[in-house]
Structure formats: C-alpha cells, structure tokens
Amino acid sequence: MTSVGNLQLSSDMASSLLPEMIMLLGLIAIVVIPNLGDAKFRIPLTSVRVPVLLGGSRFDLTNDPRMPNRISNITFAIAFISSLMLISEPSKELGGVLMADGFSRLFSTMFLGALLLVSIATTHRLPAKVNARIPEESDSEAVFDRKISVLINNRRQVDFYILLIMVGLGMSMMAMATNLFMLIVCIELASLSTYVLVAFHKEASSGGEAGAKYFIVGSVASAIGIYGMSLLYLWAGSLDLDILREKWQLMDGVDPFAAFGIGMMLVAFGFKVSAAPFHLAAPDAYSGAASQVSGLLATASKAMGFLALFRVLVMITVPDGSEALWMVTLGIFAILTMTWGNLAALTSENPKRMLAYSSVAHAGYMLAGIAVVGSGITGTNESSIILTAVTFHLVVLVLFKLGAFLVLTLLETEGSGHKMEHLHGLGRRDPLIAGSMFLFVLSLAGVPPLSGFLSKLLMINGIVSSSAGTGISSSEDILSWAESVDPMFWLAGAIVLNSALSLFYYLRVGLVMFFEEPVVDRPLKTAPSLRMAIFVCAILTVLCGIGPVSEWILDLVNGAIDSLMYE
Amino acid sequence: MISDPLTVITIVPLAVSLVLLILPKISGSAEGLARASRAISMGVSLAMLAITTMIFFGEIGNVDWTDYNSGYSLTNDAFALIPSIGVHWKVGADALSFPMIWLTTLLIPISMLVEWDAKRGHLFHPLILMMEGALIGVFVSLDVFVFYAFWELTLVPMFFLIMVWGGDDRKYASMKFFIYTFTASVIMLIGILVMYFYTPDVASSGTITGHSFDMAVMISSSDYIPSEGLRHLVWILLLIGFATKMPSFPVHTWLPDAHVQAPTAGSMLLAGVMLKMGAYGFLRIAVSAFPESTVAFIPLLIFLGMASLVYGAWVCMGQTNLKRMVAYSSVSHMGLIFLGIATMQPLGIAGALFMMFAHGIISPLLFAVAGAFKHHYHTLEIGSMRGIAHHSPWLAAHMMLGWMASLGLPLLAGFVAEVTILIAFWMSFGWLVLLPALTLIITAVYYLTSMQRTIFESNDPHQGKLPDTLHGEEPRDITWHENSGMIILGVFTIIFGIFPFIFWDMMSEWSSGFLIDTLVEAMQSEGVKP
C-alpha cells in the first residue's frame, strides 16, 4: 500500500478505479507504443548490445499510423466494460474527494460509451494512410508537399486520441467527485481537451475559429464558475458537497455569498449544458468541429454539465419540502432555452447547426425537469421519477444524438455534410443509412415507441403528476381547471408544444432525404466501422424505447438515482 | 391449435417482411431470397388468411363471436414490454375488431394478386406484407401505447408504396399524406397522454410512473379526469386524430391526392382498411372512454357526417378523374359511419360497423377497376375512353358490379349498411333522414353517369372510342391476375349482400351490448332519448 497525501492506494481501491486506471494505461501505451523500435544500447567497453526498444527505426507494427486509433478503441472498450461491471458494486468513498457509487458509475459508463463510439467513428473521419511515402529529392514541389502533409496528418492521429482519452479521464473522474474543487478540476481537464478537439478540424477554416470561440467563451464561463466556487468557500469554509449541503439547510434566510456563489456556478454549468442565454458559442462550435466531436459535445459534454447541476443544485440547495431559491430562474431559463433552440433550428440550413440548436432545445427540456424538482412541489417519488427521466434522457441521447452526428461524419468523409443539400436523396444513395438517420431524428422528436419518447414521457409524467394533482376536481370548465393547477404544470405544456414545434425541422430531414434528388449520385463511402457504430446506435435507439433492454437501462438509471438521493 | 393466434398474425408478417427487405441489402448472397420474395409474401399472407378464417369457423380458439358479454377473445398472457411506464403486449379481439382483422387478411393477398407484376416486386410485396402486420397490430392490440405504435407504423409502408410506385405527382402526394396523418396522430397522442396521466394507480403495480397504458385501464381513466371541460378537450383531440384518418370533412384533403397517386394495391389497402382504422379507434377509444362527451357532441358528429356525405358526393359529380371520383366517394361513405354512430341506436352503430366492412370489400374493387383502367388505357380521365364493354367485357362487368354495389343496390353488401343506418337515423331524428337519403340520389347520379360514359357511350355502336394516350395502339385486355382479384372481391360483395348475417349478427350483438354498457347512462344524464 502506498499513500500520496490523504489519498491511499490499495488494491481494493484500484479495483473501483479500474476504468480510470485502464485509461491511464492506454494513455501511456498510446505515447509509448508508436515509438517502439529496434534501438540498441551498447554497454560501454563491450560489444554487447542491449535492445532498449525506444527509438531507432520503428517496427512495422508500431509504425502503422492506425495504431493510435486501435489503442484508443481497445482502451475505451475495456474501460467501458469494466465501468459497466462496476455499476452494481456497493458504493465506496475514495480519499474523501471521490465517491464510486451506482450514480457516478452510470455516468462514467455513459461517457465511456460515447467516447468509444467517437473513437470508432474517427477511424474513417481522420483516415490514416498506411504506407505514407517519404518525400525524395527527385519529387516535384507539389508532390513533396503532399507527401509531407500526409505524414503530418498521420502524426496528428496520436494527438487526437490522446486528447480523447484525456476527455475520458476528466469526465469519468468528474462523475465521482464529491468535492467542488475536484469537480471543477476534472471538468477543466475534460473541457480543455474538448476545446482542442473542436479546433482539430483543420481542413476547414471554421474549425480554428470555432475552437477559439469555444475556448474563449468557455474559459470565461469557467472563470465565473470558479469565482462562484470561491464565494461558496468563503461562506462555508469547505468545498465538500456534504458540508455545503448541511450548511445550506442550517442557513437562516439567504446568505448573499451562498446565493451569488450558486448563481455563478449556474452560469458555468449553464454554458456546459448550452442553456440559453449562455448557448451562443455552442452552434458555432458544433458546426465548426468535426461531426463526431460535435456529437461528443452534444452528448457527453452536455451530460457532464447536467451531472454538475445535479451535484450542485439538486443535492446542495434543495431543501426538503420548500421552494428552492433558483427555481423560478431555472424555469424561465428552461422555457427560453427550448423555445430559442427550436425556433433557431427551424431556420437552420446547416444540419450540424440544426442538430446543435436541437441539442439546445433538449437542454431546455431537461432543465425544465430540474426546475420542477427545485419547486418543492414534488414528493420524493416524483423527484426520483424526474431525475430518472433526465438521466435516462442523457443516456439515450448518446444513442440518437451521437448517431445523427455520426451519419454526418459519414457524409464528411466525402467532404460534405455541412449543408442541408448534402442530405438530399440520401434515401436513394444509401437506404440503410438514411433509414437510421430518420430513426434518429424521430427519436429526437420523441415519437413512440423510440427511446426519445420514453424519456420525455417520464419527464412530463413527473411534472404533471406533481403539479396537476393540485387541480381541484370540482372545476367544471376548462378555464377554472387551468387556473387551479400549479404554475409548474405549464412547463410540461411548454415541453409538449416545443416537441410539436420541433417535429417540423426533424421531419424536414426525413423529407429531404427521401424526396429530393441527390446532388451527387454516387454511393457513400464504405467506412465499415463507422457504419457499424451508426447501426449499433440505430438498433439501440429502438431497443431502449421498448422491450427488455429499455427496462434494464431504466432499472440501472433508477437504481443510480436512488443511490444519489438516499446515499 | 395455435396458442396465441393474434400475436402470430401480427408478428409473422412484420418479421418476414423485415427479413425480405433487409437481408438482400446486407448480404449479396441472398439474391435468391429477393427473387422468391414475391412468392414468400403471398404464401405468408395466405397462411394468415387461413388462420383468421379458421378462427372465424371456430377451428382455432372456438370463439362465439356473437356473445358480447365474453369481452375480448383470443387474449394472451400480457407480456411486459416497458413495465416502468406500464406498456404490455396484450392482444385480443371482439366483434368490433374481428371483422376488420379478417378483412385485412383477405385484402392483403388480393391486393398482392392484383399487382402481381409490380415493378421491383422484391420490395413491393414485402412492403404490403409489412402493411398487413401493422394493420392487424392496430386492430388486435389492447394496449394504447402499442396501438399507437402500430398506428404510426402503418404510415411507413404506405408512404413508401406511394412514393416509389406512385403516379407522376407521387412526391407531393406522399409528403402530404405523411404530414397530414402524422400531425393528426400527434394531436391524438397528446389526448392519449392526458388520459394516461389520469389512469388510476390500482392496476399498474410495478411501474415507476404509477400509470398504465392498458386499454381497459385507460378507458376507465375518464372517470378520473376531474374537469368536464378537460374531458371534452381530450375527446376533441382524439376526434381530430381519428377523423383525419377516416377521413371526414374538413380534414379529408389528403385522401384524393394520396389515392390518385398511389399504386393500385396501395389504394386498395388505403381505402379498404386504413380508413377503417379511424372509425375503429374512434369507437374503441374515444366513444368508450368518453360516452358523455360523445353524447354531448352528437350535433357535431351529425354535422361532420352530413358534411362529408353531401360534400363528398357533390364533389364527385364534378370529377373527371376516375380515381379521384372513387376517392371522394369514400369520403362520402365514411360520413355515413359518423351518422350511424350519432344515432345512438344499436341498429345505427351496427350499420356503421357493417359499413366499415362492406366499404372495405367494395372500395378495393372500385380501386382495382380504376387501377386496371389506368394500367391498360394509360388514362384516368372519365370521358376520354368510351365503350370499354367492347374492348374488355370483364373489366366492364367488374366496374358495373362495383359501381352498383357502392351506390347501394339491394342484394349487394353496400345496401345493407346504408339501409340500416338510414332506418336508425329515422328512428332517432325522424324526417331529418331525408337529408342523407336524398344525398344517395347524388351518389346514384355520379356513379351512373361515369359508368355510362366509360362503359357504353360510343359514337360507333360496334367500336369503342380509345383515349389519345394509347397513341392508336390496341389496348390489351386485363391480365389474369387482375381479373381473378376482382372476381374474388365481386363474389364477396354478392355473398355479403345476400347473406349479411355472416358478420351482421356479431356486429348487432356487439352494438347493443356496447350501447347498454357504455352509452345509455350518459344518454340519460344528457337527456337524449335512446
């Protein structure tokens, strides 16, 4: 047993940090393995040469530019499986700042699943040339430059996957954090890596611009959040979530330090979940980044923001049975976010921007759920349903939102995918891919029996059963009934109306895919592993909406929420 | 013999069609499968017809369909699909749904037969098979969530049938069809969800929401909806969904476009079964759950029914396109169903049910005739082709039989339905019956003129006038498979006209039982005479 400060490492603890350990090993492997070569070290004064393996001319296997992709796929796959196995383990406190329980493991499984899909999809999005030629003296200048750029592109492979694993580490640790400091550090680890990933789309000038924009706005948001955290520290003298919660419950009236601290953290997390009015950088970032990275932002990164909101808002500041301070603000934000997102998506001519705005709208639906939890009208049971719904939505969002972005990734491999026209006639060019895309948008719209419907139904059910139950049963006409329900009821109404509004742009995707003539009438690229990822998403989108798989996942989520609420 | 026949006839067509559609796409070695898919589809649909026919004769399940009190027959053990929100795979049939199920299994092989030589048959016939599974799923499911899922699923094959095999303007028609019916069913979904949120907690243990989508529980939820205004609102939402499918005036405008552009088999299924889904769902969910609202809105139902009846018939007189005329005649006949329900008489409701069934036999015949017409004369204009009795006596005979059945000639299936609805209307509303009765004259006018102009009228008594679209070629006679499909439909039209009691008995038992069980109380409280 070794100990580093307060943190004690034992085999027991290592087993509950297994996914993180695997990612750490993967990180080392991705740095070391591509550099393995036949270098030998001659022991001085003898002729004995000892192979040191690092350096020299590389082996064929390690020189393969597809190697980083393979390592990252394997790393994420093993980490994903091990994290899945750990979900049902009893919860365990680690070093006072981390807590490995069902809730955190569920989130880290989801993060790792999303990252696994992204990593698999990137195989064809950033294709590596296996036998890149070395430029020679006799080459013409153009050929020389092309060869150089292929070589550079091949080297870029490593950077991309290193960043991806860093995102995974940050997110997965963040899920377990029970200390605000740890939480922010892990979020920053993940965020900084995503800023670079957004800018990684070097083929288009929009990539760098998007990355810079996302970085600047993101760091301002983080700075505000950290300032809020420091105010909380001033007020409570600790950053431990449990202590903060106790302090909040004992608080007499509202302490300005605490209120401002929470409000500022709300801004930081609001940026992460791309809630209006902090969402303005999101559409630019999503449309500038490579599609699979946009998918990552719209699913895992957003889920990270919601996780932080759970930890900070729901766990610290919801006093039992009374209204939380931020309830009205969040309710207004929720309605603003979903309406703004849907209206902006209606007019988008770029499918990536459309999906970005739709992701803003989805953030609005989930915020509405959290606002109702904060309104204090929900019983424990309803709170649990709403939080289950939000978490389940975040989980299945990985399937259909990322799936939709992966379809755009497939289009990007042929240089298109950033205009609605590029989707034209997809139904004729590739019926299976178009069918999957149609399934994804239908699920985003919340059409039964797909998984998007199930989560929306649970959410609306939670809101309605906690707010409409107050309606007076003797009211005969519709107006007096409408006056008798709790104001929070109208959040459910807003979700329903917005879902109806969103149908227009989701169905439009289907219409252009099946009705319009294709601009280029050649079949799509084969890209087997990318296709496989898309089909996995499509099949799971259906299975998670109906049947035993959906039940299994709902049970997992429900158990996780229980472990969060009654820890 | 088969322990759960209703599940079998729903799942088998869906599964087979998915295999036939997807497998050849994935593996190149499955080309043989694509070639055989037409025969496989036909075989499966015939097997389904055999099963439902055996159910009817009591060989499977030994059901007495005329016994209303036994409730649903052929039910299965509910299998949980999404227990958390109370969704189960629960099927069953009664006298309301069984005639529709049998009709579906009858029409599917016939429509395949009529378009036996369809282009790209390896996709066409599996799509029709998928349609069969989805349609039967709508009629058998006793869980509103599953009902809704199948309801939406029927859109998919029909959408592709219109879009890929349709006429020149198919893009517009299929888009309009999809958007119209999809929007309507989303509105219906909102109504269903409101009902869901009020379902009582008792029967739904094991759910995390505390509600259930079970049809029986959902229907009882109206007792728990606190406000009468809200109940009326939900009823209206459901009505919008169902009336659009039926379709009733003023939400019928998708139908003529969809019909004119759809391939023959698509039109046959659309008119034969898909429109009946609207009437079925209306009776099964809206009327059963909200008897008071139904009684309160009888004037609305009469208005919608009369408007569809008169408007549909009136517009028919001005049509020059054969298929468009038949489509509007469907709108007109569907109006009679609302009138039959609005009478609140056992006879009227039974008449509406028989209308659903009879129209389901007759209108496919009409569309098969129109389709054959288009196929062989390359036109649908009513005056452009005259004297087909010379060229194609078989087609002329089918047309005559179909047209006569549809305008309500005694001893043919349509007559039974029309006359019972009119009698019931007279019993409820007295001399107001003259309004629908006189409209039937308009029906006779447009059918007889169109028939006279196409079959008989010719400048030369021994020679027909051929349309310009043939460019002087001699038209071929109808093919054997079109002919045999139409003969089968014609034979059933006559059989159910002479022996209506085959299905009439169970329908009238169901109607009186249904009226006593659900509607009488509401009628008394609203002061409506039974």
Coordinates of N, CA, C and O in Angstrom, one line a residue, chain A residues 428-534:
Chain A
R428 N -32.0 7.5 -51.5 CA -31.7 6.7 -52.7 C -30.2 6.2 -52.7 O -29.9 5.2 -53.1
R429 N -29.3 7.1 -52.2 CA -27.9 6.7 -52.2 C -27.6 5.6 -51.3 O -26.8 4.7 -51.5
D430 N -28.2 5.6 -50.1 CA -27.9 4.6 -49.1 C -29.1 4.4 -48.2 O -29.2 5.1 -47.2
P431 N -30.1 3.5 -48.5 CA -31.3 3.4 -47.8 C -31.1 3.1 -46.3 O -31.8 3.6 -45.5
L432 N -30.1 2.2 -46.0 CA -30.0 1.9 -44.6 C -29.5 3.0 -43.7 O -30.0 3.3 -42.6
I433 N -28.5 3.8 -44.3 CA -28.0 4.9 -43.5 C -29.1 6.0 -43.4 O -29.4 6.6 -42.3
A434 N -29.8 6.2 -44.5 CA -30.9 7.2 -44.4 C -32.0 6.7 -43.5 O -32.6 7.5 -42.7
G435 N -32.3 5.4 -43.5 CA -33.3 4.9 -42.5 C -32.8 5.1 -41.1 O -33.6 5.6 -40.2
S436 N -31.6 4.9 -40.8 CA -31.1 5.1 -39.4 C -31.2 6.6 -39.1 O -31.6 6.9 -38.0
M437 N -30.8 7.5 -40.0 CA -30.9 8.9 -39.7 C -32.3 9.3 -39.4 O -32.6 10.1 -38.5
F438 N -33.2 8.7 -40.2 CA -34.6 9.1 -40.0 C -35.1 8.6 -38.6 O -35.8 9.3 -37.9
L439 N -34.6 7.4 -38.2 CA -34.9 6.9 -36.9 C -34.4 7.8 -35.8 O -35.0 8.1 -34.8
F440 N -33.1 8.3 -36.0 CA -32.5 9.2 -35.0 C -33.4 10.5 -34.9 O -33.6 10.9 -33.8
V441 N -33.8 11.1 -36.0 CA -34.5 12.4 -35.9 C -35.9 12.1 -35.3 O -36.4 12.9 -34.5
L442 N -36.5 11.0 -35.6 CA -37.8 10.7 -35.0 C -37.6 10.5 -33.5 O -38.5 11.0 -32.7
S443 N -36.5 9.9 -33.1 CA -36.3 9.7 -31.7 C -36.0 11.0 -31.0 O -36.5 11.3 -29.9
L444 N -35.3 11.9 -31.7 CA -35.1 13.2 -31.1 C -36.4 14.0 -31.0 O -36.6 14.7 -30.0
A445 N -37.3 13.8 -31.9 CA -38.6 14.4 -31.8 C -39.5 13.8 -30.7 O -40.4 14.4 -30.3
G446 N -39.1 12.6 -30.3 CA -39.9 11.9 -29.3 C -41.1 11.2 -29.8 O -42.2 11.3 -29.3
V447 N -40.9 10.4 -30.9 CA -42.0 9.7 -31.5 C -42.0 8.3 -30.9 O -41.0 7.6 -30.8
P448 N -43.2 7.8 -30.3 CA -43.2 6.5 -29.8 C -43.1 5.5 -30.9 O -43.5 5.8 -32.0
P449 N -42.5 4.3 -30.7 CA -42.0 3.8 -29.4 C -40.5 3.9 -29.3 O -39.9 3.0 -28.7
L450 N -39.9 5.0 -29.8 CA -38.5 5.1 -29.8 C -38.1 5.6 -28.4 O -38.9 6.1 -27.6
S451 N -36.8 5.5 -28.1 CA -36.3 5.8 -26.7 C -36.5 7.3 -26.4 O -36.7 7.6 -25.2
G452 N -36.5 8.2 -27.4 CA -36.7 9.6 -27.1 C -38.0 9.8 -26.5 O -38.2 10.8 -25.7
F453 N -39.0 9.0 -26.9 CA -40.3 9.2 -26.3 C -40.4 8.8 -24.9 O -41.0 9.5 -24.0
L454 N -39.8 7.7 -24.6 CA -39.8 7.1 -23.2 C -39.4 8.1 -22.2 O -40.0 8.4 -21.2
S455 N -38.2 8.8 -22.5 CA -37.6 9.7 -21.5 C -38.5 10.9 -21.4 O -38.8 11.4 -20.3
K456 N -39.1 11.4 -22.5 CA -39.9 12.6 -22.5 C -41.2 12.3 -21.7 O -41.7 13.1 -20.9
L457 N -41.7 11.1 -21.9 CA -42.9 10.7 -21.2 C -42.7 10.7 -19.7 O -43.5 11.2 -19.0
L458 N -41.6 10.1 -19.3 CA -41.3 10.0 -17.9 C -41.2 11.4 -17.3 O -41.7 11.7 -16.2
M459 N -40.5 12.3 -18.0 CA -40.3 13.6 -17.5 C -41.7 14.4 -17.4 O -42.0 14.9 -16.4
I460 N -42.5 14.3 -18.5 CA -43.8 15.0 -18.4 C -44.6 14.4 -17.4 O -45.3 15.1 -16.6
N461 N -44.5 13.1 -17.2 CA -45.3 12.4 -16.2 C -45.0 12.9 -14.8 O -45.8 13.2 -14.0
G462 N -43.7 13.0 -14.6 CA -43.2 13.5 -13.3 C -43.7 14.9 -13.0 O -44.2 15.2 -11.9
I463 N -43.6 15.8 -14.0 CA -44.1 17.2 -13.8 C -45.6 17.2 -13.6 O -46.1 17.9 -12.7
V464 N -46.3 16.5 -14.5 CA -47.8 16.6 -14.4 C -48.3 16.0 -13.1 O -49.1 16.6 -12.4
S465 N -47.7 14.8 -12.7 CA -48.3 14.2 -11.5 C -48.0 15.0 -10.3 O -48.7 14.9 -9.3
S466 N -46.9 15.8 -10.3 CA -46.6 16.6 -9.1 C -47.4 18.0 -9.2 O -47.6 18.6 -8.1
S467 N -47.7 18.5 -10.4 CA -48.3 19.8 -10.4 C -49.8 19.8 -10.7 O -50.5 20.6 -10.1
A468 N -50.3 18.9 -11.5 CA -51.7 18.9 -11.8 C -52.5 18.2 -10.8 O -53.7 18.4 -10.7
G469 N -51.8 17.5 -9.9 CA -52.5 16.8 -8.8 C -53.2 17.8 -7.9 O -54.2 17.5 -7.2
T470 N -52.7 19.1 -7.9 CA -53.3 20.1 -7.1 C -54.6 20.7 -7.7 O -55.3 21.5 -7.0
G471 N -54.9 20.3 -8.9 CA -56.1 20.8 -9.6 C -57.3 20.4 -8.8 O -57.4 19.3 -8.3
I472 N -58.3 21.3 -8.7 CA -59.5 21.0 -7.9 C -60.4 20.2 -8.8 O -60.7 20.6 -9.9
S473 N -60.9 19.1 -8.2 CA -61.6 18.2 -9.1 C -63.0 18.7 -9.4 O -63.7 18.2 -10.4
S474 N -63.6 19.6 -8.7 CA -64.9 20.0 -9.0 C -65.0 21.1 -10.1 O -66.1 21.4 -10.6
S475 N -63.9 21.6 -10.5 CA -63.9 22.6 -11.5 C -64.4 22.0 -12.8 O -63.9 21.1 -13.4
E476 N -65.5 22.6 -13.3 CA -66.2 22.0 -14.5 C -65.6 22.5 -15.8 O -65.3 21.7 -16.6
D477 N -65.4 23.8 -16.0 CA -65.0 24.2 -17.3 C -63.5 24.3 -17.3 O -62.8 24.3 -16.3
I478 N -62.9 24.3 -18.5 CA -61.5 24.1 -18.7 C -60.7 25.3 -18.1 O -59.6 25.1 -17.7
L479 N -61.3 26.5 -18.1 CA -60.5 27.7 -17.6 C -60.3 27.6 -16.1 O -59.2 27.8 -15.7
S480 N -61.3 27.2 -15.4 CA -61.1 27.2 -14.0 C -60.2 26.0 -13.6 O -59.4 26.1 -12.6
W481 N -60.2 25.0 -14.4 CA -59.3 23.9 -14.2 C -57.9 24.4 -14.4 O -56.9 24.1 -13.7
A482 N -57.7 25.2 -15.5 CA -56.4 25.6 -15.9 C -55.8 26.6 -14.8 O -54.6 26.6 -14.5
E483 N -56.7 27.3 -14.1 CA -56.2 28.2 -13.1 C -55.8 27.4 -11.8 O -55.1 27.9 -11.0
S484 N -56.4 26.2 -11.7 CA -56.2 25.5 -10.4 C -54.9 24.8 -10.4 O -54.5 24.3 -9.3
V485 N -54.2 24.6 -11.5 CA -53.0 23.8 -11.5 C -51.8 24.6 -11.1 O -51.9 25.9 -11.3
D486 N -50.8 24.0 -10.6 CA -49.6 24.7 -10.2 C -48.9 25.3 -11.4 O -49.0 24.7 -12.5
P487 N -48.3 26.5 -11.3 CA -47.6 27.1 -12.4 C -46.6 26.2 -13.1 O -46.4 26.3 -14.3
M488 N -46.0 25.3 -12.3 CA -45.0 24.4 -12.9 C -45.6 23.5 -13.9 O -44.9 22.9 -14.8
F489 N -47.0 23.3 -13.9 CA -47.6 22.5 -14.9 C -47.3 22.9 -16.3 O -47.2 22.2 -17.2
W490 N -47.3 24.3 -16.4 CA -47.1 24.8 -17.8 C -45.7 24.5 -18.3 O -45.5 24.7 -19.5
L491 N -44.8 24.1 -17.5 CA -43.5 23.7 -18.0 C -43.7 22.4 -18.9 O -43.2 22.2 -20.0
A492 N -44.6 21.5 -18.4 CA -45.0 20.3 -19.2 C -45.6 20.7 -20.4 O -45.3 20.2 -21.5
G493 N -46.5 21.7 -20.3 CA -47.2 22.2 -21.6 C -46.2 22.8 -22.5 O -46.2 22.5 -23.7
A494 N -45.2 23.5 -22.0 CA -44.1 24.1 -22.9 C -43.3 23.0 -23.6 O -43.0 23.1 -24.7
I495 N -43.1 21.9 -22.8 CA -42.3 20.8 -23.4 C -43.1 20.2 -24.6 O -42.6 19.9 -25.7
V496 N -44.4 20.0 -24.3 CA -45.3 19.3 -25.4 C -45.3 20.2 -26.6 O -45.1 19.8 -27.7
L497 N -45.6 21.5 -26.4 CA -45.7 22.4 -27.5 C -44.4 22.5 -28.3 O -44.4 22.5 -29.5
N498 N -43.3 22.6 -27.5 CA -42.0 22.6 -28.2 C -41.7 21.4 -29.0 O -41.1 21.4 -30.0
S499 N -42.1 20.2 -28.4 CA -41.9 19.0 -29.2 C -42.6 19.0 -30.5 O -42.1 18.6 -31.5
A500 N -43.9 19.5 -30.4 CA -44.6 19.6 -31.6 C -43.9 20.5 -32.6 O -43.8 20.2 -33.8
L501 N -43.4 21.7 -32.1 CA -42.7 22.6 -33.0 C -41.5 22.0 -33.6 O -41.2 22.1 -34.8
S502 N -40.8 21.2 -32.8 CA -39.5 20.6 -33.3 C -39.8 19.5 -34.4 O -38.9 19.3 -35.2
L503 N -41.0 19.0 -34.4 CA -41.3 18.0 -35.4 C -41.1 18.5 -36.8 O -40.7 17.8 -37.7
F504 N -41.3 19.8 -37.0 CA -41.2 20.4 -38.3 C -39.8 20.2 -38.9 O -39.6 19.8 -40.0
Y505 N -38.8 20.6 -38.0 CA -37.4 20.5 -38.6 C -36.9 19.1 -38.6 O -36.1 18.7 -39.5
Y506 N -37.4 18.3 -37.7 CA -36.9 16.9 -37.7 C -37.5 16.2 -38.9 O -36.7 15.5 -39.6
L507 N -38.8 16.4 -39.1 CA -39.4 15.7 -40.3 C -38.8 16.2 -41.6 O -38.7 15.5 -42.6
R508 N -38.3 17.5 -41.6 CA -37.8 18.0 -42.8 C -36.6 17.2 -43.2 O -36.3 17.0 -44.4
V509 N -35.8 16.8 -42.2 CA -34.6 16.0 -42.6 C -35.1 14.7 -43.3 O -34.5 14.3 -44.4
G510 N -36.1 14.1 -42.8 CA -36.7 12.9 -43.5 C -37.1 13.2 -44.9 O -36.8 12.5 -45.9
L511 N -37.8 14.4 -45.0 CA -38.3 14.7 -46.3 C -37.2 14.9 -47.3 O -37.3 14.4 -48.4
V512 N -36.2 15.7 -47.0 CA -35.1 15.9 -48.0 C -34.4 14.7 -48.3 O -33.9 14.4 -49.4
M513 N -34.3 13.8 -47.3 CA -33.6 12.5 -47.6 C -34.3 11.6 -48.6 O -33.7 11.0 -49.4
F514 N -35.6 11.6 -48.4 CA -36.4 10.7 -49.3 C -37.0 11.3 -50.5 O -37.3 10.6 -51.4
F515 N -37.1 12.7 -50.5 CA -37.8 13.3 -51.7 C -36.9 14.0 -52.7 O -37.1 13.9 -53.8
E516 N -35.9 14.7 -52.1 CA -35.1 15.5 -53.1 C -34.2 14.6 -53.9 O -33.8 13.5 -53.5
E517 N -33.8 15.1 -55.1 CA -32.9 14.4 -55.9 C -31.5 14.6 -55.3 O -31.2 15.7 -54.8
P518 N -30.7 13.6 -55.3 CA -29.3 13.7 -54.7 C -28.5 14.7 -55.6 O -28.7 14.7 -56.8
V519 N -27.6 15.5 -54.9 CA -26.8 16.4 -55.6 C -25.7 15.6 -56.4 O -25.4 15.8 -57.5
V520 N -25.1 14.7 -55.6 CA -24.1 13.7 -56.3 C -24.7 12.3 -56.1 O -25.1 12.0 -55.0
D521 N -24.8 11.6 -57.2 CA -25.4 10.3 -57.2 C -24.4 9.2 -57.2 O -24.4 8.4 -58.0
R522 N -23.6 9.2 -56.2 CA -22.7 8.1 -56.0 C -22.9 7.5 -54.6 O -23.3 8.2 -53.7
P523 N -22.6 6.2 -54.5 CA -22.8 5.6 -53.2 C -21.9 6.2 -52.1 O -20.8 6.7 -52.5
L524 N -22.3 6.1 -50.9 CA -21.5 6.7 -49.8 C -20.2 5.8 -49.6 O -20.2 4.7 -50.1
K525 N -19.3 6.3 -48.9 CA -18.1 5.5 -48.6 C -18.4 4.3 -47.8 O -19.4 4.3 -47.0
T526 N -17.6 3.3 -47.9 CA -18.0 2.0 -47.1 C -17.8 2.2 -45.7 O -18.7 2.0 -44.9
A527 N -16.6 2.7 -45.2 CA -16.3 3.0 -43.8 C -16.9 2.0 -42.9 O -17.8 2.4 -42.1
P528 N -16.5 0.7 -42.9 CA -17.2 -0.3 -42.1 C -17.4 0.0 -40.7 O -18.5 -0.2 -40.1
S529 N -16.4 0.4 -40.0 CA -16.5 0.6 -38.5 C -17.4 1.7 -38.2 O -18.2 1.7 -37.2
L530 N -17.4 2.8 -39.0 CA -18.3 3.9 -38.8 C -19.7 3.5 -39.0 O -20.6 3.8 -38.2
R531 N -19.9 2.7 -40.1 CA -21.3 2.2 -40.3 C -21.8 1.3 -39.2 O -22.9 1.4 -38.7
M532 N -20.8 0.5 -38.7 CA -21.2 -0.4 -37.6 C -21.7 0.5 -36.4 O -22.7 0.2 -35.7
A533 N -20.9 1.5 -36.1 CA -21.3 2.4 -35.0 C -22.7 3.0 -35.2 O -23.5 3.1 -34.3
I534 N -22.9 3.4 -36.4 CA -24.3 4.0 -36.7 C -25.4 3.0 -36.5 O -26.4 3.3 -35.9

